[in-house]
PDB file of C-alpha atoms in Angstrom:
ATOM      1  CA  MET A   1     173.668  45.142 182.794  1.00 39.00           C
ATOM      2  CA  ALA A   2     174.175  48.873 182.617  1.00 45.00           C
ATOM      3  CA  ASP A   3     173.555  50.631 179.321  1.00 50.00           C
ATOM      4  CA  SER A   4     177.147  51.887 179.229  1.00 49.00           C
ATOM      5  CA  ALA A   5     178.435  48.292 179.130  1.00 53.00           C
ATOM      6  CA  LEU A   6     176.233  47.592 176.121  1.00 62.00           C
ATOM      7  CA  THR A   7     177.156  50.766 174.240  1.00 76.00           C
ATOM      8  CA  SER A   8     179.470  49.924 171.384  1.00 85.00           C
ATOM      9  CA  GLU A   9     181.909  52.191 169.653  1.00 92.00           C
ATOM     10  CA  THR A  10     184.473  51.758 166.923  1.00 95.00           C
ATOM     11  CA  VAL A  11     188.060  51.852 168.105  1.00 95.00           C
ATOM     12  CA  THR A  12     191.033  52.164 165.775  1.00 96.00           C
ATOM     13  CA  VAL A  13     194.121  50.163 166.679  1.00 96.00           C
ATOM     14  CA  SER A  14     197.458  50.042 164.869  1.00 95.00           C
ATOM     15  CA  ILE A  15     199.380  46.810 164.380  1.00 95.00           C
ATOM     16  CA  LEU A  16     202.633  46.876 162.390  1.00 94.00           C
ATOM     17  CA  GLY A  17     201.698  50.131 160.721  1.00 93.00           C
ATOM     18  CA  LYS A  18     198.234  48.991 159.609  1.00 94.00           C
ATOM     19  CA  GLU A  19     195.131  50.430 161.182  1.00 96.00           C
ATOM     20  CA  TYR A  20     192.179  48.251 162.099  1.00 96.00           C
ATOM     21  CA  ARG A  21     188.769  49.471 163.153  1.00 96.00           C
ATOM     22  CA  VAL A  22     187.164  47.254 165.772  1.00 95.00           C
ATOM     23  CA  ALA A  23     183.746  47.579 167.387  1.00 95.00           C
ATOM     24  CA  CYS A  24     183.784  46.997 171.127  1.00 93.00           C
ATOM     25  CA  ALA A  25     181.879  47.904 174.254  1.00 94.00           C
ATOM     26  CA  ASP A  26     183.015  51.075 175.999  1.00 92.00           C
ATOM     27  CA  SER A  27     183.972  49.018 179.047  1.00 93.00           C
ATOM     28  CA  GLU A  28     186.307  46.853 176.940  1.00 95.00           C
ATOM     29  CA  ARG A  29     188.152  49.642 175.121  1.00 94.00           C
ATOM     30  CA  ALA A  30     191.231  49.668 177.365  1.00 94.00           C
ATOM     31  CA  GLY A  31     191.507  45.890 177.141  1.00 95.00           C
ATOM     32  CA  LEU A  32     191.275  45.985 173.354  1.00 95.00           C
ATOM     33  CA  GLN A  33     193.970  48.649 173.133  1.00 96.00           C
ATOM     34  CA  ALA A  34     196.248  46.677 175.479  1.00 95.00           C
ATOM     35  CA  SER A  35     195.676  43.531 173.400  1.00 95.00           C
ATOM     36  CA  ALA A  36     196.517  45.379 170.199  1.00 96.00           C
ATOM     37  CA  ARG A  37     199.741  46.729 171.748  1.00 96.00           C
ATOM     38  CA  LEU A  38     200.726  43.245 172.898  1.00 95.00           C
ATOM     39  CA  LEU A  39     200.038  41.780 169.453  1.00 96.00           C
ATOM     40  CA  HIS A  40     201.947  44.607 167.758  1.00 96.00           C
ATOM     41  CA  GLU A  41     204.963  44.064 170.038  1.00 96.00           C
ATOM     42  CA  ARG A  42     204.968  40.299 169.492  1.00 96.00           C
ATOM     43  CA  MET A  43     204.605  40.615 165.737  1.00 96.00           C
ATOM     44  CA  ALA A  44     207.348  43.263 165.577  1.00 96.00           C
ATOM     45  CA  ARG A  45     209.665  41.002 167.578  1.00 95.00           C
ATOM     46  CA  ILE A  46     208.996  38.049 165.243  1.00 96.00           C
ATOM     47  CA  ARG A  47     209.459  40.217 162.153  1.00 95.00           C
ATOM     48  CA  SER A  48     212.763  41.557 163.482  1.00 95.00           C
ATOM     49  CA  THR A  49     214.247  38.045 163.628  1.00 93.00           C
ATOM     50  CA  GLY A  50     213.951  37.803 159.853  1.00 91.00           C
ATOM     51  CA  THR A  51     213.145  34.092 160.057  1.00 90.00           C
ATOM     52  CA  VAL A  52     209.413  34.488 159.357  1.00 91.00           C
ATOM     53  CA  ILE A  53     208.391  36.254 156.180  1.00 90.00           C
ATOM     54  CA  GLY A  54     204.938  37.552 155.386  1.00 92.00           C
ATOM     55  CA  ILE A  55     202.543  39.445 157.626  1.00 92.00           C
ATOM     56  CA  GLU A  56     200.087  36.551 157.727  1.00 94.00           C
ATOM     57  CA  ARG A  57     202.738  34.071 158.889  1.00 95.00           C
ATOM     58  CA  ILE A  58     204.004  36.575 161.448  1.00 95.00           C
ATOM     59  CA  ALA A  59     200.462  36.999 162.773  1.00 95.00           C
ATOM     60  CA  VAL A  60     199.966  33.229 163.025  1.00 95.00           C
ATOM     61  CA  MET A  61     203.270  32.764 164.864  1.00 95.00           C
ATOM     62  CA  ALA A  62     202.411  35.580 167.290  1.00 96.00           C
ATOM     63  CA  ALA A  63     198.952  34.083 167.879  1.00 96.00           C
ATOM     64  CA  LEU A  64     200.453  30.642 168.512  1.00 95.00           C
ATOM     65  CA  ASN A  65     202.955  32.084 170.992  1.00 95.00           C
ATOM     66  CA  ILE A  66     200.262  34.013 172.863  1.00 96.00           C
ATOM     67  CA  ALA A  67     197.918  30.986 172.883  1.00 95.00           C
ATOM     68  CA  HIS A  68     200.721  28.811 174.268  1.00 95.00           C
ATOM     69  CA  GLU A  69     201.389  31.307 177.060  1.00 95.00           C
ATOM     70  CA  LEU A  70     197.667  31.429 177.859  1.00 94.00           C
ATOM     71  CA  ILE A  71     197.457  27.642 178.126  1.00 92.00           C
ATOM     72  CA  GLN A  72     200.525  27.563 180.392  1.00 92.00           C
ATOM     73  CA  ALA A  73     199.076  30.301 182.614  1.00 91.00           C
ATOM     74  CA  LYS A  74     195.752  28.460 182.913  1.00 89.00           C
ATOM     75  CA  ALA A  75     197.566  25.248 183.829  1.00 86.00           C
ATOM     76  CA  GLU A  76     199.534  27.065 186.524  1.00 83.00           C
ATOM     77  CA  LEU A  77     196.373  28.666 187.916  1.00 80.00           C
ATOM     78  CA  SER A  78     194.529  25.354 188.005  1.00 79.00           C
ATOM     79  CA  SER A  79     197.286  23.885 190.184  1.00 76.00           C
ATOM     80  CA  VAL A  80     196.894  26.632 192.808  1.00 74.00           C
ATOM     81  CA  PRO A  81     193.849  25.054 194.564  1.00 76.00           C
ATOM     82  CA  LEU A  82     195.665  21.707 194.738  1.00 77.00           C
ATOM     83  CA  GLN A  83     198.738  23.373 196.236  1.00 77.00           C
ATOM     84  CA  GLN A  84     196.555  25.220 198.747  1.00 78.00           C
ATOM     85  CA  GLU A  85     194.862  21.949 199.715  1.00 82.00           C
ATOM     86  CA  MET A  86     198.257  20.319 200.249  1.00 82.00           C
ATOM     87  CA  LEU A  87     199.392  23.258 202.399  1.00 83.00           C
ATOM     88  CA  ASP A  88     196.198  23.070 204.463  1.00 84.00           C
ATOM     89  CA  ARG A  89     196.738  19.344 205.078  1.00 86.00           C
ATOM     90  CA  LEU A  90     200.358  19.943 206.066  1.00 83.00           C
ATOM     91  CA  LYS A  91     199.286  22.720 208.433  1.00 84.00           C
ATOM     92  CA  ASP A  92     196.719  20.370 210.030  1.00 84.00           C
ATOM     93  CA  LYS A  93     199.370  17.665 210.482  1.00 81.00           C
ATOM     94  CA  VAL A  94     201.755  20.137 212.124  1.00 84.00           C
ATOM     95  CA  GLN A  95     199.032  21.438 214.421  1.00 80.00           C
ATOM     96  CA  ASN A  96     198.008  17.889 215.358  1.00 80.00           C
ATOM     97  CA  ALA A  97     201.623  16.959 216.049  1.00 79.00           C
ATOM     98  CA  LEU A  98     202.112  20.062 218.181  1.00 78.00           C
ATOM     99  CA  GLY A  99     198.918  19.253 220.071  1.00 75.00           C
ATOM    100  CA  GLU A 100     200.313  15.830 220.984  1.00 74.00           C
ATOM    101  CA  ILE A 101     203.452  17.330 222.526  1.00 76.00           C
ATOM    102  CA  ASP A 102     203.423  17.447 226.315  1.00 53.00           C
ATOM    103  CA  PRO A 103     202.838  21.076 227.373  1.00 57.00           C
ATOM    104  CA  GLU A 104     205.767  20.871 229.826  1.00 53.00           C
ATOM    105  CA  THR A 105     208.205  20.059 227.000  1.00 50.00           C
ATOM    106  CA  GLU A 106     206.958  22.648 224.543  1.00 51.00           C
ATOM    107  CA  PRO A 107     209.551  25.218 223.580  1.00 53.00           C
ATOM    108  CA  GLN A 108     208.994  28.661 225.043  1.00 52.00           C
ATOM    109  CA  SER A 109     207.619  31.164 222.581  1.00 50.00           C
ATOM    110  CA  SER A 110     209.790  34.105 221.668  1.00 48.00           C
ATOM    111  CA  GLN A 111     207.089  36.600 222.591  1.00 50.00           C
ATOM    112  CA  GLU A 112     208.167  39.386 224.868  1.00 45.00           C
TER     113      GLU A 112
END
């Protein structure tokens, strides 16, 4: 690993008006800042509903919502290889069926 990836610095992020100092690798700074913005936005949205009171409860609700979205996204991504496999099988079946058609009865291609 390059030395720059191992170099750590302290980054200050603001969430709901409170500042937090977090140590992170230089290469992860942008990701940390984006994560802090996302958390701030989610917490602000929950707080604005007025149904959840207390910063700790707001943080837990935001974390639960984000975790739920992450689990859903992982589930969707894990189904992609299965869908691709099904498409590949369908493509093979179509190609096999087309190969069985008599060349004299094949439709003319629309190439010019």
